[in-house]
Amino acid sequence: MVEIEIDGKKVEVPEGSMVMHAADKAGTYIPHFCYHKKLSIAANCRMCLVDVEKAPKAVPACATPVTQGMIVRTQSEKAIKAQQSVMEFLLINHPLDCPICDQGGECQLQDLAVGYGRSGSRYEEEKRVVFHKDVGPLISMEEMSRCIHCTRCVRFGQEIAGVMELGMSNRGEHAEIETFLGQSVDSELSGNMIDICPVGALTSKPFRYSARTWELSRRKSISPHDSTGANLIVQVKNNKVMRVVPLENEAVNECWIADRDRFSYEALNGDQRLTKPMLKQGGEWTEVDWQTALEYVANGLNQVRSQHGAASIGALVSPHSTVEELHLASSLVRGLGSQNIDHRLRHLDFAPAEGVRWLGMPIAALSELNSVLVVGSNLRKDHPLFAQRIRQAARAGCAVNAITSEALLADPEAWAMPLHASAVAEPGAWAKALANLAAAIAAEKGHGGAPQAGEVTDVAQAMAKALLLGDRKAVLLGNAAAHHPDASTLLALCQWIGEQTGATVGFLTEAANTVGAQIVNALPGPGGQNAGQMLSGGLRAALLLNCEPGADSVAADLSRCEMVVTLSPFKANMDISDVLLPVAPFTETSGTFVNAEGRVQSFHAVVRPLGDTRPGWKVLRVLGDLLGLAQPRHETSLDVLAQALGAGTTDRVDECRLSNRTAVEVMVRQHDVVLPSVGIYQLDSIVRRAPSLQLTADARGGASA
């Protein structure tokens, strides 16, 4: 450790730290623009100039290493004059458009100009003009004349997103930040560039000119999309969601969110919202009141039960639903006497699990891996924030290995990180590729205990050597591996590999509440039908909770159903449903998601329900009452949560309930496998209806999971 003095205060920091790091630790603010704690140091803006004793002139705090006994003054005359001079230069060409700038009110340049700027400019020359660029439907580069060339956006692309989509061309007053060859910005994390831009040169195209920052209320929430459980700040005006930005949580999403977390809110205000209960009569849809709709559903379910038995009723529930909704849906179905409920809508293997499938490690530990094997995942598109963490590990030397399909998905540019070794095979041959790896590990360890005969190929050998080195390693099964008809065999092989190499074995898990759905047992009970059987025509009455069988499953045949009830925030399943019940999306209800690491995250509604929309847990509770089911009288979602997860619910699921072990016997077979193809912006009902996301290159190209 090195001890230095900042403004008379002693502080100790690790050797190699910069003065800026020491100032952060000491609680001393140094003005800056280009410095960002998650990005490399560029020292472009020079706003952080400080006075270091014995230095002939002011030096940049972000790029000056600390030395033992160094004395730093941030408020001396030399430091203040240097910072004021830098501010004067930064404002020479900056347009005076604060009144119309979307960044106004939350702009670093605006804030620092108050403290370090002059009341007038000494320069009378014309300001430079930078022409706008069209870089896609999410980011606006209409006012690039504001840019101060801090290069935060460029470094973000290179270091965090893994794709250098922006760069700086030319020099001096001709310098510009731009894409090259007129390309668009297509990274799945691109919206973070808006957040880190300190001057409003990059702004949100969907939000542009919608509201001023001081008009917005800020409310905490949780992302309902992938299994990261990203923490959000939802900004609201006049009971309408206007913008979504990240809430920093170092253990979960750091200070980033994926574009689908940021821009999917558009769907919440779209014309596809369902705002009143609807019944289909004679092929025509009619809006009705809640009492009529719920009594119709209750009568219909009772009639089906009396004619065909309770086993003919089932529920297909989306793992993007809250813990409370999933628990009450499960209670309702079982209260009717049926065991037909399932959240595994895209799965092809329904073998019972020994415990709750999960990541197998804390999310933050992904950044610290020495070696990792990813099986059956388009990691970057399936889990953008997990991929970002593994990318940071790769930058620090982690060997990233992959078993996946199609050369594109195994290409380093498609993963936006270097791959140590990759086995590209059709899904039907993934078990064989894992068997080859097991054989290579057995050969490296000098024993023949592989669970299945395999071939020691060069790729398998390279993977084996990587997994046998280091002390922090993981084998991660992706969405496609979980959906695979041989998912149990893949897991059994990965389990053996993990045991032999000391690697943690885990599932990346598909949806916001895949772990939560398992915990509340949204799974078929003894004698119950799984999702595959229900979707193959095994039901006479179906409840669809936030589920759209045509988009959420491999195949859907509900033609034998005499009643199909859809509970959704949107006008979904209108061709197959008899009743539509408008239930609240995550912004209009309180609820809980359990992310991939088993972290329990509850949230409150940020706006009032739209129209006659009602929280899903309340609809299910009232429907249970009308069906005459014996159930507690839950008054709040917290009451439901306490029943679902047990009294004394903490912020993390008890690890004794989490397990990725399997006792399934390994049976390697090579056969043709057709897996569900899920685009990054087709994952759930909300992102499917977000207009800006559907205009992106990923949506047009159908980047599959």
XYZ file of C-alpha atoms in Angstrom:
705
model
C 0.000 0.000 0.000
C 1.082 3.583 -0.712
C 0.215 6.502 1.565
C -0.374 9.935 0.053
C -1.879 13.198 1.256
C -4.835 14.842 -0.516
C -5.864 18.295 0.684
C -4.322 17.557 4.053
C -5.993 14.155 4.415
C -3.900 10.965 4.570
C -5.096 8.038 2.469
C -3.669 4.591 1.657
C -4.213 2.997 -1.761
C -2.719 -0.019 -3.557
C 0.506 0.532 -5.454
C -0.230 1.365 -9.101
C -3.379 3.348 -8.287
C -3.922 6.771 -9.782
C -4.459 9.991 -7.881
C -8.130 9.844 -8.938
C -8.554 6.490 -7.179
C -7.002 7.903 -4.027
C -9.313 10.913 -4.191
C -12.343 8.623 -4.528
C -11.237 6.688 -1.458
C -10.662 9.905 0.484
C -14.073 11.263 -0.506
C -12.534 14.186 -2.401
C -14.274 15.136 -5.633
C -12.105 16.008 -8.624
C -13.980 17.311 -11.694
C -13.670 15.061 -14.750
C -15.316 14.058 -18.009
C -13.355 11.280 -19.681
C -12.606 9.255 -16.539
C -15.051 6.439 -15.745
C -14.429 3.831 -13.068
C -15.332 0.951 -15.410
C -13.288 2.129 -18.405
C -9.592 2.375 -19.191
C -7.823 5.686 -18.624
C -7.596 7.995 -21.629
C -6.718 11.379 -20.058
C -8.453 13.163 -22.936
C -10.398 15.933 -21.274
C -7.743 17.245 -18.804
C -10.503 18.508 -16.537
C -9.048 16.603 -13.587
C -5.824 18.637 -13.397
C -4.500 18.831 -9.834
C -1.522 20.410 -8.112
C 1.104 17.855 -7.054
C 3.878 19.163 -4.853
C 7.199 19.543 -6.724
C 5.487 19.046 -10.116
C 6.203 22.049 -12.379
C 2.612 22.202 -13.666
C -0.800 20.746 -12.935
C -1.144 17.037 -13.802
C -4.209 14.896 -14.674
C -5.387 13.013 -11.601
C -6.787 10.123 -13.663
C -3.403 9.322 -15.281
C -0.891 10.181 -12.529
C 0.270 7.157 -10.494
C 0.561 7.625 -6.754
C 3.989 7.555 -5.079
C 4.850 7.216 -1.413
C 4.524 10.538 0.390
C 2.961 12.366 -2.574
C 1.167 15.586 -1.604
C -1.819 16.542 -3.784
C -3.840 19.741 -3.664
C -7.138 19.845 -5.556
C -8.218 23.295 -4.378
C -4.998 25.284 -4.777
C -4.828 28.329 -7.040
C -2.753 26.368 -9.579
C -5.315 23.534 -9.760
C -8.356 25.817 -9.944
C -6.852 28.007 -12.676
C -5.860 24.948 -14.704
C -9.374 23.498 -14.448
C -10.946 26.841 -15.409
C -8.689 27.082 -18.451
C -9.653 23.584 -19.566
C -13.338 24.418 -19.155
C -12.876 27.542 -21.283
C -11.387 25.457 -24.083
C -14.140 22.839 -23.837
C -16.822 25.507 -24.231
C -15.244 27.258 -27.241
C -17.194 25.142 -29.734
C -19.990 23.859 -27.535
C -23.427 24.980 -28.780
C -25.405 27.024 -26.281
C -28.490 24.805 -26.610
C -29.117 23.798 -23.009
C -32.804 24.873 -23.199
C -33.550 22.200 -25.824
C -30.950 19.592 -24.890
C -32.282 16.261 -23.588
C -29.275 16.107 -21.272
C -30.205 19.423 -19.641
C -30.567 19.007 -15.916
C -28.385 15.882 -15.728
C -25.385 17.071 -17.749
C -21.868 16.884 -16.334
C -20.665 19.696 -18.565
C -23.531 21.917 -17.458
C -22.838 21.190 -13.798
C -19.088 21.809 -13.999
C -19.493 24.915 -16.154
C -21.311 26.507 -13.226
C -18.345 25.919 -10.937
C -15.451 26.366 -13.361
C -16.770 28.317 -16.339
C -16.719 32.013 -17.149
C -19.805 34.140 -17.534
C -18.810 34.967 -21.107
C -16.483 33.713 -23.833
C -13.366 35.511 -25.051
C -13.658 33.777 -28.428
C -15.574 35.453 -31.241
C -14.839 32.953 -34.029
C -17.661 30.858 -35.453
C -18.344 27.612 -33.647
C -17.685 24.411 -35.535
C -20.593 22.338 -36.823
C -20.597 18.540 -36.863
C -23.212 16.934 -39.079
C -25.536 14.401 -37.495
C -25.333 10.685 -38.189
C -28.029 8.018 -38.323
C -26.740 5.021 -36.348
C -29.946 3.070 -35.847
C -33.257 3.200 -33.978
C -31.908 3.432 -30.412
C -29.190 6.094 -30.248
C -29.519 9.642 -31.567
C -26.386 11.386 -32.866
C -28.267 14.461 -34.057
C -26.236 16.928 -31.963
C -22.642 15.777 -32.283
C -21.519 19.410 -32.173
C -21.840 18.983 -28.392
C -19.197 16.232 -28.312
C -16.062 17.028 -26.264
C -14.160 13.930 -27.495
C -13.897 12.246 -24.109
C -14.069 8.884 -26.012
C -16.085 7.220 -23.268
C -18.412 5.771 -25.921
C -15.476 4.452 -27.962
C -13.871 2.797 -24.943
C -17.202 1.352 -23.822
C -17.602 -0.369 -27.185
C -14.094 -1.781 -27.133
C -13.898 -2.820 -23.504
C -17.417 -3.540 -22.228
C -19.566 -4.334 -25.273
C -16.623 -5.988 -27.020
C -17.373 -4.337 -30.366
C -15.685 -1.126 -31.496
C -18.620 0.429 -33.306
C -17.632 4.059 -32.716
C -14.243 5.673 -33.251
C -12.714 9.100 -33.612
C -11.641 10.206 -37.079
C -9.513 13.210 -38.131
C -7.691 15.569 -35.759
C -8.009 18.969 -34.150
C -11.235 20.843 -34.835
C -12.067 18.294 -37.539
C -12.149 15.378 -35.083
C -15.464 13.503 -34.974
C -16.891 10.497 -33.210
C -18.586 8.330 -35.797
C -19.222 4.853 -37.084
C -17.223 3.913 -40.136
C -18.593 3.150 -43.584
C -21.992 4.428 -42.455
C -22.718 1.440 -40.253
C -25.277 1.445 -37.456
C -24.599 0.810 -33.771
C -25.920 -2.704 -33.199
C -24.496 -3.884 -29.892
C -27.006 -5.352 -27.465
C -25.520 -3.058 -24.790
C -25.392 0.089 -26.925
C -27.799 2.132 -24.786
C -25.182 2.399 -22.051
C -23.312 4.818 -24.312
C -26.166 7.262 -23.704
C -25.687 7.032 -19.941
C -21.931 7.527 -19.979
C -21.925 10.413 -22.480
C -21.265 13.430 -20.226
C -22.565 16.138 -22.572
C -25.697 14.997 -24.423
C -24.024 14.265 -27.745
C -25.504 10.757 -27.619
C -29.142 10.671 -26.545
C -31.981 8.162 -26.512
C -33.860 8.237 -29.798
C -37.155 6.822 -28.384
C -37.055 9.253 -25.438
C -35.918 12.273 -27.466
C -37.903 15.447 -26.691
C -40.398 13.516 -24.524
C -39.763 15.105 -21.134
C -37.291 17.126 -19.106
C -35.353 15.334 -16.434
C -36.757 17.460 -13.593
C -40.302 16.471 -14.604
C -39.617 12.775 -14.055
C -40.188 10.731 -10.912
C -37.560 8.039 -10.328
C -38.638 4.651 -9.019
C -36.696 1.429 -8.487
C -37.604 -1.797 -10.279
C -36.212 -5.094 -11.610
C -35.855 -6.181 -15.231
C -38.434 -8.818 -16.285
C -36.382 -10.205 -19.178
C -33.287 -12.392 -18.802
C -32.022 -14.087 -15.655
C -29.580 -11.359 -14.605
C -32.297 -9.523 -12.685
C -30.827 -6.152 -13.635
C -31.714 -3.344 -11.219
C -33.536 -0.463 -12.907
C -34.596 3.119 -12.326
C -37.919 3.640 -14.082
C -38.617 7.307 -14.794
C -42.262 8.296 -14.827
C -44.283 11.346 -15.865
C -48.074 11.679 -15.585
C -48.437 7.980 -14.704
C -46.566 6.941 -17.860
C -43.188 5.244 -18.110
C -40.955 7.626 -20.046
C -37.469 6.174 -19.665
C -35.552 3.294 -18.046
C -31.944 3.609 -16.853
C -29.694 1.381 -14.709
C -29.623 1.355 -10.933
C -26.082 0.509 -9.921
C -25.721 -2.830 -8.148
C -22.168 -4.109 -8.292
C -23.206 -7.661 -7.381
C -25.774 -7.975 -10.184
C -25.571 -5.639 -13.181
C -22.817 -3.230 -12.068
C -23.846 0.070 -13.715
C -25.002 -1.407 -17.046
C -28.236 -2.758 -18.504
C -28.991 -4.476 -21.800
C -30.893 -2.649 -24.527
C -33.953 -4.840 -24.010
C -34.014 -3.738 -20.358
C -33.714 -0.100 -21.412
C -36.046 0.222 -24.401
C -38.730 -2.449 -23.912
C -40.831 0.073 -21.936
C -42.227 1.336 -25.266
C -44.489 -1.724 -25.368
C -46.082 -0.705 -22.065
C -47.532 2.394 -23.718
C -48.337 0.762 -27.065
C -51.591 0.144 -28.867
C -51.365 -3.602 -28.226
C -52.119 -3.157 -24.524
C -55.174 -4.994 -23.237
C -57.069 -2.661 -20.911
C -60.412 -4.421 -20.396
C -61.473 -8.068 -20.016
C -62.745 -9.523 -23.284
C -64.926 -12.508 -24.224
C -65.202 -14.166 -27.606
C -68.843 -14.711 -28.549
C -69.711 -16.060 -31.984
C -66.202 -15.362 -33.182
C -66.420 -11.702 -32.142
C -64.548 -10.101 -29.240
C -66.571 -8.089 -26.725
C -65.337 -6.006 -23.797
C -66.952 -6.919 -20.474
C -66.510 -6.080 -16.798
C -64.289 -8.117 -14.472
C -67.129 -9.833 -12.631
C -68.648 -11.116 -15.864
C -65.298 -12.307 -17.229
C -64.216 -14.101 -14.056
C -67.597 -15.768 -13.548
C -67.470 -16.926 -17.175
C -64.019 -18.444 -16.588
C -65.041 -20.084 -13.308
C -68.203 -21.577 -14.848
C -66.238 -22.804 -17.858
C -63.545 -24.483 -15.742
C -66.144 -26.120 -13.504
C -67.986 -27.419 -16.546
C -64.821 -28.889 -18.077
C -63.907 -30.467 -14.735
C -67.321 -32.069 -14.371
C -67.372 -33.395 -17.953
C -63.744 -34.435 -18.480
C -62.215 -34.511 -15.011
C -59.747 -32.189 -13.315
C -56.829 -33.793 -15.177
C -58.078 -32.157 -18.383
C -57.327 -28.674 -17.011
C -53.827 -27.231 -17.113
C -51.792 -24.031 -16.958
C -48.906 -22.939 -19.143
C -47.088 -20.186 -17.284
C -44.284 -17.944 -18.465
C -41.088 -17.875 -16.373
C -41.187 -14.098 -16.892
C -44.117 -13.977 -14.456
C -43.567 -12.993 -10.824
C -43.098 -15.465 -7.979
C -46.492 -14.415 -6.613
C -48.292 -15.043 -9.909
C -46.597 -18.402 -10.427
C -47.369 -19.536 -6.887
C -51.059 -18.658 -7.109
C -51.381 -20.183 -10.588
C -49.895 -23.397 -9.236
C -52.205 -23.301 -6.194
C -55.246 -22.716 -8.399
C -54.525 -25.636 -10.727
C -53.772 -27.987 -7.846
C -56.818 -26.714 -5.967
C -58.930 -27.842 -8.915
C -57.439 -31.328 -8.551
C -55.024 -31.158 -11.480
C -51.245 -31.474 -11.574
C -50.890 -29.952 -15.040
C -48.749 -26.838 -14.728
C -45.393 -26.070 -16.312
C -43.129 -23.108 -17.056
C -40.706 -25.037 -19.333
C -42.388 -23.873 -22.496
C -39.425 -24.335 -24.848
C -37.980 -27.501 -23.294
C -37.835 -30.864 -25.054
C -36.534 -32.868 -22.064
C -38.793 -32.948 -19.011
C -36.841 -35.255 -16.724
C -37.454 -34.342 -13.051
C -34.608 -32.431 -11.400
C -33.037 -33.234 -8.026
C -33.154 -29.567 -7.053
C -33.588 -26.069 -8.423
C -31.376 -25.481 -11.458
C -29.309 -22.304 -11.106
C -26.094 -20.543 -12.078
C -24.084 -22.456 -9.495
C -22.110 -19.374 -8.423
C -22.600 -15.654 -7.698
C -23.031 -13.506 -10.795
C -20.093 -11.321 -9.743
C -17.812 -14.401 -9.779
C -18.198 -14.618 -13.576
C -15.810 -11.666 -13.851
C -13.084 -13.546 -11.964
C -13.005 -16.880 -13.807
C -9.727 -18.387 -15.001
C -11.432 -20.802 -17.378
C -14.991 -21.388 -18.564
C -16.802 -23.798 -20.870
C -20.112 -22.572 -22.312
C -22.356 -25.294 -23.729
C -25.277 -24.549 -26.040
C -25.555 -20.787 -25.788
C -25.274 -17.759 -28.011
C -23.918 -16.102 -24.896
C -23.780 -12.515 -26.104
C -27.406 -12.453 -27.251
C -28.933 -14.772 -24.645
C -27.328 -13.083 -21.635
C -25.707 -9.758 -22.557
C -24.702 -8.844 -19.003
C -23.308 -12.288 -18.207
C -21.353 -12.106 -21.469
C -20.026 -8.704 -20.423
C -18.694 -10.155 -17.175
C -17.082 -13.129 -18.909
C -15.605 -10.666 -21.428
C -13.910 -8.843 -18.559
C -12.550 -12.168 -17.328
C -11.267 -12.913 -20.845
C -9.495 -9.545 -20.917
C -7.756 -10.606 -17.698
C -6.652 -13.922 -19.230
C -9.635 -16.267 -18.776
C -9.729 -19.115 -21.334
C -13.236 -19.103 -22.836
C -14.280 -22.391 -24.472
C -17.512 -23.115 -26.294
C -19.524 -26.060 -27.576
C -22.178 -24.602 -29.813
C -23.781 -24.838 -33.230
C -23.026 -23.033 -36.477
C -19.713 -21.389 -37.230
C -21.195 -17.914 -36.724
C -21.928 -18.550 -33.058
C -18.439 -19.895 -32.476
C -16.803 -16.978 -34.293
C -14.883 -14.673 -31.920
C -16.456 -11.565 -33.459
C -19.963 -12.939 -32.908
C -19.155 -13.616 -29.244
C -17.251 -10.314 -29.007
C -14.495 -11.969 -27.002
C -11.553 -14.219 -27.836
C -12.319 -17.946 -27.738
C -9.595 -20.286 -26.526
C -11.211 -23.294 -28.216
C -14.592 -24.013 -29.778
C -16.314 -27.183 -30.931
C -18.831 -26.325 -33.632
C -21.370 -29.103 -34.028
C -25.035 -29.556 -34.765
C -27.119 -29.778 -31.566
C -27.540 -33.504 -32.008
C -23.764 -33.928 -31.688
C -23.222 -31.813 -28.543
C -23.268 -34.871 -26.284
C -20.562 -36.436 -28.459
C -18.472 -33.254 -28.202
C -18.782 -33.376 -24.395
C -17.867 -37.069 -24.409
C -14.769 -36.166 -26.419
C -13.881 -33.549 -23.818
C -14.422 -36.068 -21.009
C -12.093 -38.509 -22.771
C -9.462 -35.782 -23.161
C -9.720 -34.903 -19.458
C -9.360 -38.586 -18.530
C -6.289 -38.843 -20.784
C -4.735 -35.705 -19.271
C -5.307 -37.085 -15.758
C -3.990 -40.519 -16.736
C -7.076 -42.616 -16.058
C -9.828 -44.127 -18.172
C -12.856 -43.219 -16.123
C -14.742 -41.166 -18.727
C -18.509 -41.818 -18.502
C -18.805 -42.523 -22.231
C -16.375 -43.490 -24.957
C -15.099 -40.395 -26.712
C -12.397 -39.340 -29.131
C -9.498 -37.190 -27.932
C -9.546 -34.491 -30.599
C -7.257 -31.453 -30.742
C -10.136 -29.164 -29.726
C -11.131 -31.428 -26.829
C -7.526 -31.592 -25.674
C -7.184 -27.794 -25.734
C -10.394 -27.432 -23.698
C -9.295 -30.110 -21.235
C -5.946 -28.428 -20.564
C -7.673 -25.074 -20.004
C -10.215 -26.538 -17.575
C -7.541 -28.348 -15.581
C -5.624 -25.119 -14.940
C -6.468 -22.414 -12.421
C -8.723 -22.452 -9.398
C -11.729 -20.422 -10.599
C -13.509 -22.226 -13.411
C -17.034 -23.030 -14.521
C -19.047 -25.149 -16.932
C -22.172 -23.226 -17.940
C -25.141 -24.674 -19.826
C -27.029 -22.156 -21.940
C -30.616 -21.837 -23.074
C -30.202 -24.215 -26.013
C -28.669 -26.868 -23.736
C -31.613 -26.559 -21.330
C -34.082 -26.818 -24.235
C -32.259 -29.829 -25.757
C -34.043 -33.218 -25.931
C -30.861 -34.706 -24.390
C -30.565 -31.996 -21.718
C -30.188 -34.569 -18.927
C -27.311 -36.299 -20.709
C -25.601 -32.973 -21.380
C -25.896 -32.113 -17.692
C -24.597 -35.520 -16.602
C -21.532 -35.144 -18.833
C -20.938 -31.599 -17.576
C -21.302 -32.844 -14.006
C -18.540 -35.419 -14.572
C -16.326 -32.800 -16.234
C -16.898 -30.453 -13.301
C -16.020 -33.145 -10.771
C -12.806 -34.047 -12.595
C -11.631 -30.472 -13.154
C -12.923 -28.785 -10.016
C -15.176 -26.544 -12.104
C -18.540 -25.232 -10.932
C -21.442 -26.518 -13.045
C -24.424 -24.256 -13.592
C -27.264 -23.180 -15.855
C -27.337 -19.660 -17.245
C -31.165 -19.988 -16.983
C -33.406 -18.459 -19.580
C -35.865 -16.016 -18.048
C -36.227 -13.460 -15.278
C -37.867 -16.014 -12.993
C -36.752 -19.442 -14.188
C -35.283 -20.109 -10.740
C -38.347 -18.673 -8.990
C -40.700 -20.844 -11.058
C -38.852 -23.957 -9.865
C -38.880 -22.811 -6.236
C -42.676 -22.362 -6.180
C -43.070 -25.682 -8.017
C -44.651 -24.392 -11.208
C -44.008 -27.910 -12.477
C -46.251 -30.919 -13.085
C -46.944 -33.053 -10.039
C -47.379 -36.835 -9.928
C -49.342 -37.928 -12.985
C -49.443 -34.377 -14.345
C -48.766 -33.378 -17.942
C -45.639 -31.414 -18.792
C -45.612 -28.451 -21.161
C -44.842 -30.657 -24.172
C -47.821 -32.884 -23.498
C -50.155 -29.990 -22.812
C -49.053 -28.220 -25.988
C -49.587 -31.423 -27.971
C -53.322 -31.462 -27.355
C -53.549 -32.994 -23.909
C -55.932 -30.399 -22.418
C -59.609 -29.493 -22.539
C -59.135 -26.198 -20.675
C -55.954 -24.134 -20.594
C -54.845 -21.133 -18.561
C -52.086 -19.159 -20.307
C -50.256 -16.811 -17.919
C -48.119 -14.260 -19.799
C -47.665 -17.019 -22.340
C -48.044 -16.988 -26.116
C -47.750 -20.608 -27.291
C -46.999 -19.673 -30.892
C -43.940 -17.664 -29.864
C -42.951 -19.225 -26.543
C -42.925 -22.903 -27.476
C -41.754 -25.311 -30.156
C -45.266 -26.375 -31.149
C -48.736 -25.543 -29.939
C -51.955 -27.511 -30.426
C -54.775 -26.367 -28.185
C -57.494 -27.237 -30.691
C -59.108 -29.785 -28.338
C -59.570 -27.144 -25.662
C -63.122 -26.094 -24.917
C -61.848 -23.076 -23.005
C -58.591 -21.148 -23.323
C -58.032 -18.255 -20.911
C -55.183 -15.817 -21.541
C -53.888 -13.621 -18.722
C -51.665 -11.016 -20.354
C -50.994 -7.263 -20.477
C -51.430 -7.466 -24.253
C -53.984 -8.541 -26.838
C -52.351 -11.930 -27.228
C -53.559 -15.370 -28.377
C -56.731 -13.860 -29.822
C -56.994 -16.655 -32.394
C -56.997 -19.459 -29.805
C -58.450 -17.814 -26.678
C -62.007 -17.570 -25.432
C -61.262 -15.054 -22.672
C -58.638 -12.322 -22.354
C -57.895 -11.017 -18.859
C -55.705 -7.886 -18.662
C -53.029 -8.446 -16.003
C -50.430 -5.852 -15.075
C -46.867 -5.853 -16.461
C -43.960 -5.455 -14.040
C -44.289 -1.664 -13.940
C -47.910 -1.803 -12.747
C -47.733 -4.454 -10.037
C -45.635 -5.366 -7.046
C -43.876 -8.690 -7.238
C -40.672 -10.672 -7.000
C -38.145 -12.230 -9.377
C -35.441 -14.732 -8.413
C -32.424 -14.375 -10.680
C -29.946 -16.993 -11.863
C -27.837 -16.860 -8.691
C -30.892 -17.319 -6.442
C -31.118 -13.653 -5.414
C -34.661 -12.719 -4.365
C -35.516 -9.233 -5.647
C -38.893 -7.671 -4.912
C -40.216 -4.505 -6.514
C -43.188 -2.151 -6.331
C -45.470 -0.821 -9.026
C -44.096 2.391 -10.523
C -47.323 3.524 -12.242
C -51.031 2.843 -11.781
C -52.493 -0.030 -13.848
C -53.635 1.048 -17.299
C -57.402 1.046 -17.777
C -59.031 -1.916 -16.040
C -55.781 -3.859 -15.819
C -55.306 -5.680 -12.509
C -52.235 -7.297 -10.888
C -52.021 -10.946 -11.951
C -51.799 -12.253 -8.387
C -55.059 -10.495 -7.483
C -56.834 -11.917 -10.543
C -55.705 -15.453 -9.670
C -56.705 -15.024 -6.021
C -60.223 -13.819 -6.921
C -60.592 -16.573 -9.519
C -59.697 -19.098 -6.826
C -62.389 -17.626 -4.589
C -64.993 -17.923 -7.354
C -63.976 -21.550 -7.907
C -64.558 -22.211 -4.224
C -60.964 -23.168 -3.481
C -59.728 -23.181 0.093
C -56.981 -20.555 0.132
C -55.613 -17.844 2.434
C -57.045 -14.353 2.055
C -53.941 -12.594 0.746
C -54.190 -8.821 1.092
C -50.810 -7.887 -0.397
C -48.222 -9.442 -2.664
C -45.947 -9.727 0.395
C -48.481 -12.131 1.930
C -48.298 -14.272 -1.210
C -44.496 -14.110 -1.224
C -44.290 -15.231 2.389
C -46.457 -18.245 1.583
C -44.573 -19.018 -1.633
C -41.032 -18.842 -0.258
C -41.729 -19.489 3.408
C -41.850 -17.194 6.409
C -38.774 -15.096 7.056
C -37.973 -14.746 3.359
C -34.449 -13.365 2.866
C -32.796 -11.775 -0.134
C -31.381 -15.125 -1.259
C -32.795 -18.606 -1.737
C -31.444 -21.169 0.723
C -28.653 -22.968 -1.166
C -29.830 -26.328 0.117
C -32.723 -25.973 -2.340
C -30.399 -25.227 -5.253
C -28.753 -28.125 -7.070
C -27.471 -28.854 -10.564
C -26.731 -32.514 -9.839
C -28.305 -35.358 -11.757
C -28.328 -39.123 -11.420
C -29.319 -39.702 -15.049
C -27.224 -42.336 -16.797
C -25.165 -40.935 -19.655
C -26.511 -42.094 -23.031
C -24.645 -40.405 -25.876
C -26.475 -40.516 -29.174
C -26.094 -38.513 -32.354
C -29.338 -37.561 -34.026
C -31.081 -34.678 -35.736
C -32.299 -32.100 -33.252
C -34.444 -29.062 -34.008
C -34.266 -26.512 -31.208
C -36.570 -23.509 -30.807
C -35.094 -20.419 -32.444
C -35.590 -17.389 -30.218
C -34.400 -13.964 -31.301
C -32.872 -11.646 -28.712
C -35.876 -9.353 -29.119
C -38.457 -12.154 -29.210
C -37.734 -13.464 -25.720
C -40.969 -12.362 -24.037
C -44.245 -10.588 -24.738
C -42.910 -7.146 -23.767
C -39.807 -6.997 -25.982
C -41.782 -8.414 -28.916
C -43.950 -5.302 -28.860
C -41.243 -2.655 -28.379
C -41.136 -0.784 -31.717
C -37.568 0.521 -31.530
C -36.132 -2.866 -30.565
C -37.947 -4.473 -33.478
C -36.194 -2.071 -35.871
C -32.706 -3.145 -34.770
C -30.374 -5.297 -36.847
C -30.734 -8.154 -34.343
C -34.512 -8.145 -34.669
C -34.383 -7.970 -38.472
C -31.753 -10.682 -38.642
C -33.485 -12.868 -36.083
C -30.387 -13.490 -34.005
C -31.258 -16.803 -32.422
C -30.608 -18.139 -28.975
